[in-house]
Short mmCIF file of C-alpha atoms in Angstrom, two decimals:
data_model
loop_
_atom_site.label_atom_id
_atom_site.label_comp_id
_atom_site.label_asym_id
_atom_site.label_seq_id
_atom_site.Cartn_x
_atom_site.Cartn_y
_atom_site.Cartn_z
CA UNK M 485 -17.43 -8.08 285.80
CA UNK M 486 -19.29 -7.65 288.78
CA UNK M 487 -16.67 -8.89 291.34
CA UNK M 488 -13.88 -7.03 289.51
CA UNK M 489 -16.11 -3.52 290.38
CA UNK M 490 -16.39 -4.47 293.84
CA UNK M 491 -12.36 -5.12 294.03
CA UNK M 492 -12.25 -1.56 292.47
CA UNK M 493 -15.00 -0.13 294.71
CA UNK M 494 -13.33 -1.64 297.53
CA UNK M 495 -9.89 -0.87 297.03
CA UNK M 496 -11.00 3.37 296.27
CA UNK M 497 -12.57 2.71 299.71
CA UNK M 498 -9.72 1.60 301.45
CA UNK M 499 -7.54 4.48 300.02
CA UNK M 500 -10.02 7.17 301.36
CA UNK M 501 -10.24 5.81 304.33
CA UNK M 502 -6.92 6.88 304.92
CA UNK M 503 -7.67 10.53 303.40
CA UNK M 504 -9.44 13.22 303.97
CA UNK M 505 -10.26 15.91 301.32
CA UNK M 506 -9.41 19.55 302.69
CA UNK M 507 -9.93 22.75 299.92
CA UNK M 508 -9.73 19.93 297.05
CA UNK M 509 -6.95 18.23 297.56
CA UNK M 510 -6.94 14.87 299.15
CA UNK M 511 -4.86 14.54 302.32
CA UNK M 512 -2.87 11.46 303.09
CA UNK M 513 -1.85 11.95 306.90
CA UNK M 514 0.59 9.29 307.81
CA UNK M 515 -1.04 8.59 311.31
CA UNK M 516 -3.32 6.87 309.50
CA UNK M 517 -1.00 4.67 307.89
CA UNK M 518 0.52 3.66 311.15
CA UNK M 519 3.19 6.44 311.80
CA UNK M 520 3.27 6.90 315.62
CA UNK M 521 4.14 10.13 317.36
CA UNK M 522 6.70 8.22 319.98
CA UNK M 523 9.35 9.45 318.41
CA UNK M 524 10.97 6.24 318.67
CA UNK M 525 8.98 3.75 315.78
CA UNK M 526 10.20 4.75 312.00
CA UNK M 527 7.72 5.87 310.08
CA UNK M 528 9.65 4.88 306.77
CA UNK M 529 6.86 2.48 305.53
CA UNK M 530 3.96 4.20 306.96
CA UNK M 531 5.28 7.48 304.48
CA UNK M 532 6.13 5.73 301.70
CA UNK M 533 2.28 4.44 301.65
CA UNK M 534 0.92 7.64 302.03
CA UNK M 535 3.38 8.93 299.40
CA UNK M 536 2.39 5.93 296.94
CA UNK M 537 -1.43 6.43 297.37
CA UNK M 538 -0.60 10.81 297.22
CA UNK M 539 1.61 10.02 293.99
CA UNK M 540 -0.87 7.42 292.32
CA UNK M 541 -4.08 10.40 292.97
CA UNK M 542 -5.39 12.03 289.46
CA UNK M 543 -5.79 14.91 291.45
CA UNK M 544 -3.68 17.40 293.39
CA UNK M 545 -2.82 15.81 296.80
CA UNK M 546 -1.19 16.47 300.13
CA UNK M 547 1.05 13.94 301.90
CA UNK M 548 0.73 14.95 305.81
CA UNK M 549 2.93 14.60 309.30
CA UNK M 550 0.29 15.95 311.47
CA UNK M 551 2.05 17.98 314.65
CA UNK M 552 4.12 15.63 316.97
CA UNK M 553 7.70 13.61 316.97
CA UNK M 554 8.67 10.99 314.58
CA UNK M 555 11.56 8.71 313.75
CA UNK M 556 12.37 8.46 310.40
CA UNK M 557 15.01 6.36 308.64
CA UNK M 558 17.04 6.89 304.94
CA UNK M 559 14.19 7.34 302.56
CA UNK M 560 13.76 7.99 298.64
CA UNK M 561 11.18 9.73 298.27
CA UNK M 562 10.28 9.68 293.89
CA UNK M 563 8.15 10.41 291.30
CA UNK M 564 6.77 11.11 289.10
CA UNK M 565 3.49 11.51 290.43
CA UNK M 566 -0.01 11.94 288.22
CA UNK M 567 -0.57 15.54 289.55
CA UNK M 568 0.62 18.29 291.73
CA UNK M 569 1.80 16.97 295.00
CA UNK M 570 2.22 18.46 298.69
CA UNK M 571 4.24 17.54 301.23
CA UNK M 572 3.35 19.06 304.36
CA UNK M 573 5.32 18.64 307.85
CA UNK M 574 4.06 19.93 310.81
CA UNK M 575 6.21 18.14 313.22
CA UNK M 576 9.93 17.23 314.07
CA UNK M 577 11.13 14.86 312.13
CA UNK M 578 14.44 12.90 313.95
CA UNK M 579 17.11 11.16 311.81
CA UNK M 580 18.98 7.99 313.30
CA UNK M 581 21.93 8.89 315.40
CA UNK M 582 23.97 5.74 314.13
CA UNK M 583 25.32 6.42 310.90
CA UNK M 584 26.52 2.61 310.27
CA UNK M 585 22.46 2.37 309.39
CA UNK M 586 22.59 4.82 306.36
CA UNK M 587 24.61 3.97 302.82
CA UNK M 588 27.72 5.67 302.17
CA UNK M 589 27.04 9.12 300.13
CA UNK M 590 23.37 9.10 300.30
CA UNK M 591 21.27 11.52 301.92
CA UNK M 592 18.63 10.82 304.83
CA UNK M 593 15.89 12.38 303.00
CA UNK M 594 15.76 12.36 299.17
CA UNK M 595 12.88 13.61 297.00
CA UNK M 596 13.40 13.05 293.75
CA UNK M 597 12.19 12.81 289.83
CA UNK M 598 9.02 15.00 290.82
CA UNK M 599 7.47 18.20 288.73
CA UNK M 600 4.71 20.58 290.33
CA UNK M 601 5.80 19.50 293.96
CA UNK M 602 5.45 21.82 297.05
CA UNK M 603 7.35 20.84 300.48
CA UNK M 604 6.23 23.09 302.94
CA UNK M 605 4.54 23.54 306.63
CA UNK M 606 6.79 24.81 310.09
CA UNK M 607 8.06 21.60 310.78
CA UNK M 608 11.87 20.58 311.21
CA UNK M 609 14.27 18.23 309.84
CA UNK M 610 16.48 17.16 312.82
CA UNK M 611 19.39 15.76 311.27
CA UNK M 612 20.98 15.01 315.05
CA UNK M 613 24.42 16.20 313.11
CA UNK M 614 25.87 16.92 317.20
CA UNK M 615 27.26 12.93 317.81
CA UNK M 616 29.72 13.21 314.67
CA UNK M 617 31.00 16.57 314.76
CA UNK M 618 34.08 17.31 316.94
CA UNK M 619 36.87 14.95 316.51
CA UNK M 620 34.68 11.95 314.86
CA UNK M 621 34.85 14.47 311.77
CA UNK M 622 38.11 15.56 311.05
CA UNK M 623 38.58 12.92 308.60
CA UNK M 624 37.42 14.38 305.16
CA UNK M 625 36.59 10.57 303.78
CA UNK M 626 34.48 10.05 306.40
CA UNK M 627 32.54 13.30 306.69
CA UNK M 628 31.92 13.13 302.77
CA UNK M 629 29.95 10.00 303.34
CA UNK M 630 27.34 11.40 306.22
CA UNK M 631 24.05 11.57 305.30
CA UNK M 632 22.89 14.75 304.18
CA UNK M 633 19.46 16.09 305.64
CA UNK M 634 17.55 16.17 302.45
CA UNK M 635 18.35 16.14 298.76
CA UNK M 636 16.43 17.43 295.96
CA UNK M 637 17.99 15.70 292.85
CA UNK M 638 15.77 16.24 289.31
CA UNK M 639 12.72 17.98 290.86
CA UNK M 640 11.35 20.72 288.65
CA UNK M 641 8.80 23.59 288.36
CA UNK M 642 8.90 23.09 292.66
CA UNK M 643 8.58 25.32 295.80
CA UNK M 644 10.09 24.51 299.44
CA UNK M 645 8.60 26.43 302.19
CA UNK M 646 8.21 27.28 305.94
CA UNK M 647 10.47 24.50 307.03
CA UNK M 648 13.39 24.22 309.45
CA UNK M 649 16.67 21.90 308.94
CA UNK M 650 18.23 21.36 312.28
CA UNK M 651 21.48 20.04 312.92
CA UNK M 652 22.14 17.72 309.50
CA UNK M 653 25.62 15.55 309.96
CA UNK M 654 26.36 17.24 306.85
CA UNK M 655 25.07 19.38 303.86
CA UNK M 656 21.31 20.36 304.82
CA UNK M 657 20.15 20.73 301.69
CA UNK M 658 21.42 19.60 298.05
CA UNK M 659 20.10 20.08 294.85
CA UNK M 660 21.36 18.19 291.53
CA UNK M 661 19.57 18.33 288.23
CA UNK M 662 16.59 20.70 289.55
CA UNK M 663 14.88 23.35 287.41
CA UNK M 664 12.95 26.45 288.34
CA UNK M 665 12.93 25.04 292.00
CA UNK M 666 12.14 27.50 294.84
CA UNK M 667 13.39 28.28 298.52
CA UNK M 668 11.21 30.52 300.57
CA UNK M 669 11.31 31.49 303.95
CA UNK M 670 13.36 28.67 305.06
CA UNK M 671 15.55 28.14 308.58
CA UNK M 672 18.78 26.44 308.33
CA UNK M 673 20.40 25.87 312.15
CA UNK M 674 23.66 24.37 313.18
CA UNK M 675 26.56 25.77 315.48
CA UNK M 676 29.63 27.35 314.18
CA UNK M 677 31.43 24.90 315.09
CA UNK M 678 29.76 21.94 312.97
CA UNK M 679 32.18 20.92 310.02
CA UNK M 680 30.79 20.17 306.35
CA UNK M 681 27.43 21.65 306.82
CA UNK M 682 26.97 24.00 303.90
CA UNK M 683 23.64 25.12 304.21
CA UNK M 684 21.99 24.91 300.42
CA UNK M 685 24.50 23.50 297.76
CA UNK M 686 23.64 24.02 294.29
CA UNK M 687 24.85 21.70 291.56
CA UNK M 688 23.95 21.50 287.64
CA UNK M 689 21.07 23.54 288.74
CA UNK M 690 19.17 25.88 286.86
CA UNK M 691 16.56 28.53 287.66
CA UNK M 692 17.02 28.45 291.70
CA UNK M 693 15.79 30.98 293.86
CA UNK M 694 16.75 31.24 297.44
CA UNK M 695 14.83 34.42 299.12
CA UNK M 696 13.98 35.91 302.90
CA UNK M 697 15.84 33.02 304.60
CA UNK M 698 17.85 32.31 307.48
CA UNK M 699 20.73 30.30 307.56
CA UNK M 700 23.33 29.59 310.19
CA UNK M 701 25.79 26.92 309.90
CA UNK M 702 29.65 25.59 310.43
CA UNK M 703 30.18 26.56 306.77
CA UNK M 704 28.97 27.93 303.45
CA UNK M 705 25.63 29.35 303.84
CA UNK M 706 24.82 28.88 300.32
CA UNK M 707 27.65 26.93 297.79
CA UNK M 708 27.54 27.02 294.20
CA UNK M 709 29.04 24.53 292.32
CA UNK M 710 29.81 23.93 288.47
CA UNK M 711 26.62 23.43 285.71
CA UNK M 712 24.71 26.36 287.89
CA UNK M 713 23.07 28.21 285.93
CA UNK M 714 20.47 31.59 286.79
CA UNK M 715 20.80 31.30 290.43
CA UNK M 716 18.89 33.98 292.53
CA UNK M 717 19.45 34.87 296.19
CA UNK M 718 17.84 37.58 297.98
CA UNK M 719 16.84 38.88 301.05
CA UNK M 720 18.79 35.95 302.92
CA UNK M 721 20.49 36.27 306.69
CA UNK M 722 23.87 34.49 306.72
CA UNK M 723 25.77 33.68 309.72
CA UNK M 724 27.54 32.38 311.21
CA UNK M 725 28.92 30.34 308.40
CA UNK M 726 31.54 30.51 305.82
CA UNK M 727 29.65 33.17 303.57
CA UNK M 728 27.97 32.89 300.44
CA UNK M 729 30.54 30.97 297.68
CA UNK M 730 30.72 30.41 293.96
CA UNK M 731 33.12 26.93 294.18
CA UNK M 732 35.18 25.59 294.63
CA UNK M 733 35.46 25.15 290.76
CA UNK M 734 37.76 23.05 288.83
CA UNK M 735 38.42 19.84 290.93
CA UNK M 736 36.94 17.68 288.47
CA UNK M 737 37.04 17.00 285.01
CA UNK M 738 34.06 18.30 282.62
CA UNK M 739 32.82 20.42 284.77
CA UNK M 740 29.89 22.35 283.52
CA UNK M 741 29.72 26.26 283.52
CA UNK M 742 28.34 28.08 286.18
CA UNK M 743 26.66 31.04 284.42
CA UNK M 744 24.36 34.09 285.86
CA UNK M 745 24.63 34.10 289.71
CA UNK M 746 23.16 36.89 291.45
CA UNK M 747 23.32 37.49 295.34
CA UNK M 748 21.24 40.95 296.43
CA UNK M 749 20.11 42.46 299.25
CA UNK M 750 21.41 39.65 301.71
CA UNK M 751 23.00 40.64 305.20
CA UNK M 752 26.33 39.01 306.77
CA UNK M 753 27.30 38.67 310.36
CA UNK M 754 30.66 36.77 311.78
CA UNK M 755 31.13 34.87 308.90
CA UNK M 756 34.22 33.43 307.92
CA UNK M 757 33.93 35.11 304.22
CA UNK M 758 31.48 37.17 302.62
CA UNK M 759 30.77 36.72 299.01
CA UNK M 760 33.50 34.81 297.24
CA UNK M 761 34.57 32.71 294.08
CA UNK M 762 37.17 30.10 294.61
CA UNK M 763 38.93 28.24 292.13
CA UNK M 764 41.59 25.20 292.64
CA UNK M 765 45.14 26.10 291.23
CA UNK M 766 46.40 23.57 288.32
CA UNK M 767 42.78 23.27 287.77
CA UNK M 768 40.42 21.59 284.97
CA UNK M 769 39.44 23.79 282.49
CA UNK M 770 36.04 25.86 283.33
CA UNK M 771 34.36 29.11 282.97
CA UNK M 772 32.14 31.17 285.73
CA UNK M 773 30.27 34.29 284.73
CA UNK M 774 27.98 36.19 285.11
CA UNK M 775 28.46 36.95 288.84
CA UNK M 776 26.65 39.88 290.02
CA UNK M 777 26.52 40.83 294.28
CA UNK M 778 24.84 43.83 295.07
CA UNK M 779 23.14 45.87 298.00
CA UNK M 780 24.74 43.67 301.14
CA UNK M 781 25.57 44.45 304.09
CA UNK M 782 28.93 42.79 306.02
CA UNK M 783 28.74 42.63 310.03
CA UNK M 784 32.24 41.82 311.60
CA UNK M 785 32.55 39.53 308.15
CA UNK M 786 36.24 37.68 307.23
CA UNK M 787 37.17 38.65 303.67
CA UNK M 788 33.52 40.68 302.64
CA UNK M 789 34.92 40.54 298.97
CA UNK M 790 37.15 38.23 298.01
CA UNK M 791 38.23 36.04 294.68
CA UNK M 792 40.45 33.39 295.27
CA UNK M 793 41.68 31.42 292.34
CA UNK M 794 44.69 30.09 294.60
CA UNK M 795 41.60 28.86 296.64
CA UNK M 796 43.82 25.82 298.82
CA UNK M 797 42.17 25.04 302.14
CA UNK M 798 44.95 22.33 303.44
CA UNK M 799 48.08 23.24 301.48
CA UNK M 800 48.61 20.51 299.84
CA UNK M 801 47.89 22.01 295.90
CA UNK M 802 50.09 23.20 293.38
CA UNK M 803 50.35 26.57 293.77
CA UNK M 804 52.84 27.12 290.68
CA UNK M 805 50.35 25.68 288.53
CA UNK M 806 47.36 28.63 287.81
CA UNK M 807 43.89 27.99 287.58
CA UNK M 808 42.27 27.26 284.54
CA UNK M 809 38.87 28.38 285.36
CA UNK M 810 38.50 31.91 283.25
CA UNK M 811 36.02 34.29 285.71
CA UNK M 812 34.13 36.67 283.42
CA UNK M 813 31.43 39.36 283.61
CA UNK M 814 31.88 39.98 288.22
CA UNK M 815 30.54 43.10 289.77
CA UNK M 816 30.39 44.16 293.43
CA UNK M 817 28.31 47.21 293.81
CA UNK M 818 27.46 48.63 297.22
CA UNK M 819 28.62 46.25 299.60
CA UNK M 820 29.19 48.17 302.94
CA UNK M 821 29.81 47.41 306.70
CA UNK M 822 32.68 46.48 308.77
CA UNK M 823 35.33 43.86 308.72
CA UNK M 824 37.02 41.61 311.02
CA UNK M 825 40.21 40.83 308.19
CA UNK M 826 42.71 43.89 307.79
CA UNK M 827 42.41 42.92 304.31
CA UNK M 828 38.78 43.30 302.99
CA UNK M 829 38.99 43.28 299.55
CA UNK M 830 41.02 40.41 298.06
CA UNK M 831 40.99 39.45 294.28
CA UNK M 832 43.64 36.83 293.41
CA UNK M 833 43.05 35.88 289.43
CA UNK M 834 44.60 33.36 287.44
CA UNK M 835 48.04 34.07 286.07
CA UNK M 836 46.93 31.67 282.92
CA UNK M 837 43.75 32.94 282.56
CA UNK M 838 42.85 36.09 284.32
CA UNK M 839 39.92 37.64 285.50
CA UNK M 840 38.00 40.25 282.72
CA UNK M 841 35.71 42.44 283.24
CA UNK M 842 35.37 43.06 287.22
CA UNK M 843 33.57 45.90 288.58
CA UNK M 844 33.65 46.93 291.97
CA UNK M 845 31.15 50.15 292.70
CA UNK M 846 30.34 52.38 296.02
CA UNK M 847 32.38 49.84 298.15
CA UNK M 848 32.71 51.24 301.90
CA UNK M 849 34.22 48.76 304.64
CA UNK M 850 35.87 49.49 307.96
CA UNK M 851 38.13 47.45 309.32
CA UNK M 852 37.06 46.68 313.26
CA UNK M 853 40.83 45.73 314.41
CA UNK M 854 43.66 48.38 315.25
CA UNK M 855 46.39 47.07 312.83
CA UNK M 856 45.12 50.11 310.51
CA UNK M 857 42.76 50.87 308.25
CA UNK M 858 41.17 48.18 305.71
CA UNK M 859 43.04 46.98 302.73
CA UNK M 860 42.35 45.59 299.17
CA UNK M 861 44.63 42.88 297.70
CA UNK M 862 44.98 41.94 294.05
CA UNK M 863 46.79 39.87 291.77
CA UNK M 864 46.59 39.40 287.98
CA UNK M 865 43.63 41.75 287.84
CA UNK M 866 43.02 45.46 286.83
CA UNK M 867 39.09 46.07 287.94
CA UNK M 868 36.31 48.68 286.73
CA UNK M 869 36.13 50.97 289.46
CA UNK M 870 33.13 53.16 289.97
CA UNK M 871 31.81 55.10 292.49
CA UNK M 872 33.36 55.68 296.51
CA UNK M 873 36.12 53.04 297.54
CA UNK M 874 37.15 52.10 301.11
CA UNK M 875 39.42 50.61 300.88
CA UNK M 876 41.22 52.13 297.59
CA UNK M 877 41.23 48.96 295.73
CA UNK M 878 44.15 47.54 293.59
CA UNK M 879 46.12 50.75 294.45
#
C-alpha cells in the first residue's frame, strides 16, 4: 500500500513539475515538455503531453506556447477532457511546407470532441499556404486535399480568441458538428490571389457566432454550408475575398437545412461578392431560410446583393435543369455603398422552386464605372420592397 502511494505521490510530482498554477488554473507550458523555440524541431509530442496531462486535470487548466517560433506537424488535438480547458498561444506556430507529409483531406491542426474549451492568446497559425498556390493549385482534386489550418469538428459550449491564421494552403478555419462555439476578435490573412482559402466555413453547425473580426483572403470570407443552423456574424471586416456566402447548396445528397443566418453590421471592401446565396442548378433537394443581412456597408464590392441559384463557377452544370433548393424567409435591409459590377443587385431564383418571401429595404448603391448607373437583375422572383431603392430593383 505504501509503495503504491509513493508511485502516486511521485507521479502528481512529476506532472507539476511541468506546471505551474497561475489565477487557479494549472498551466502546462510545452517548453517544459521539450518543445524548442528553433523553429525547426516539431513540437507534436511535446503538445500532445502537455495536452494529455491539461485534459487528464480535475480542474480547469491551461495548455501553453510561451512567446517564440515553433514547428509543428498534423496534429489531433481531442477530448473530452475532465474540466474546462485553455489553450493559449503566444507564439508563431509554422506548418510543414511539404504537403506529401500530411494525409489527404485532413487538416494541420484539429481540435476536436471537447466542451467548455477556450483557444485564445495573440499568437498565429502560419499555415505557409504561399509554396502551393499559383499554378501547383489549379487542379481542384488536389487543392481539396491540402491541409486546412485548423479544424474544429464536435467542440461545444467553446470560445476562440485573439488569434491570427496566416497563410493556410487552404480553408483557415472549419467547423463540423460544433454547438454554441464562439469567434471573437480573430485575424484571418492571405493574399487575394490565394485559391481555396475561405476564411471560416461553417458546416452542420449550430449556434456560431463570428463578431469584430478581420478577415482577408483569396475567397469566401465566411461560407455557410448545409445543416447550419443560428449562425451570427457581426461587426466583421471582409476583404479582399469572395464576400460573405450562404453555399453552395445542393451538391450532395441529404443535405441538411441551413436555417436562421444573420450577417449585421459587417463592412466590405474589393470583394469579389458581397452577401450571397448560391445554389447548384439540377440540384438535390434542400431548403435555406431564414436569411437576414442588415446594416452593411459595400466598398468597390462585385455583386453587393446577389442570389444565384444558377450558381456554376466552371460551366460545366446543367443549366436547363433548376435548382431544387427552395430559399425562404431573405431580407436585405440597408445595405449601402458603391459597386464595382454595373449590375448590383442580382436575384436569380429557381424556375422549379422559386424564391418566397424576399425583402429588400433602404437599398442605396452607386455604381463606380461609367457604363451607367447601377442595375438590379431578377429572375423567377417578385420581392417585398420597402423603403429607398438604388437601383430600382426588379423593375
Amino acid at each position: 500500500m505504501g509503495l503504491k502511494l509513493n508511485i502516486a505521490t511521485t507521479s502528481l510530482l512529476l506532472l507539476l513539475a511541468s506546471a505551474a498554477e497561475v489565477s487557479g488554473d494549472i498551466i502546462f507550458d510545452v517548453t517544459k515538455y521539450g518543445a524548442r523555440t528553433d523553429g525547426n524541431s516539431d513540437i507534436s509530442q511535446a503538445l500532445l503531453k502537455a495536452w494529455g496531462d491539461a485534459c487528464s486535470s480535475p480542474v480547469a487548466s491551461t495548455v501553453m506556447i510561451p512567446d517564440g517560433t515553433y514547428a509543428l506537424g498534423q496534429i489531433i488535438i481531442a477530448g473530452p477532457c475532465k474540466a474546462p480547458i485553455n489553450f493559449v498561444v503566444q507564439g508563431t506556430v509554422m506548418a510543414p511546407v511539404d504537403t506529401s507529409r500530411f494525409r489527404a483531406e485532413a487538416g494541420w491542426i484539429t481540435f476536436q470532441q471537447s466542451d467548455q474549451f477556450t483557444l485564445s492568446g495573440d499568437g498565429v497559425f502560419d499555415g505557409q499556404g504561399k509554396i502551393v498556390w499559383g499554378t501547383k493549385c489549379l487542379s481542384s482534386a488536389y487543392c481539396n486535399q491540402l491541409p486546412i489550418n485548423l479544424r474544429f469538428n464536435f467542440i461545444t459550449n467553446s470560445m476562440v480568441k485573439d488569434i491570427t491564421s496566416r497563410d493556410s494552403k487552404q480553408f483557415h478555419i472549419n467547423l463540423l458538428g460544433c454547438k454554441n462555439l464562439t469567434f471573437y476578435n480573430i485575424v484571418i490573412s492571405a493574399p487575394e490571389e490565394s485559391l481555396n482559402t475561405d476564411g471560416i466555413h461553417i458546416g452542420r453547425s449550430s449556434g456560431i457566432n463570428i463578431t469584430d473580426s478581420t478577415i482577408e483572403t483569396g475567397d469566401d470570407c465566411v461560407s455557410i454550408g448545409d445543416g447550419s443552423e443560428q449562425i451570427n456574424i457581426q461587426r466583421v471586416t471582409c476583404g479582399p475575398g469572395h464576400g460573405i456566402s450562404v453555399g453552395s447548396l445542393g451538391k450532395y445528397p441529404n443535405e441538411e437545412p441551413v436555417v436562421g443566418i444573420s450577417v449585421k453590421n459587417c463592412t466590405l471592401t474589393n470583394t469579389q461578392n458581397g452577401v450571397r446565396v448560391k445554389t447548384w442548378p439540377a440540384s438535390h433537394q434542400g431548403t435555406a431560410s431564414e436569411m437576414h443581412f442588415e446594416d452593411i456597408v459595400m466598398n468597390n464590392v462585385g455583386n453587393p446583393i446577389i442570389i444565384d441559384q444558377e450558381y456554376c463557377p466552371h460551366n460545366q452544370c446543367n443549366l436547363k435543369s433548376p435548382s431544387r433548393i427552395k430559399i425562404s424567409n431573405v431580407s436585405f435591409r440597408n445595405i449601402r455603398g458603391t459597386t464595382s459590377t454595373q449590375v448590383a443587385v442580382k436575384l436569380i431564383c429557381s424556375q422549379g422552386v422559386p424564391c418566397q418571401d424576399v425583402e429588400l429595404g433602404d437599398i442605396n448603391l452607386e455604381y463606380n464605372g461609367n457604363e451607367g448607373p447601377a442595375m438590379s437583375q431578377c429572375k423567377n422572383i417578385k420581392p417585398n420592397l420597402l423603403g429607398a431603392q438604388l437601383p430600382r430593383i426588379c423593375s
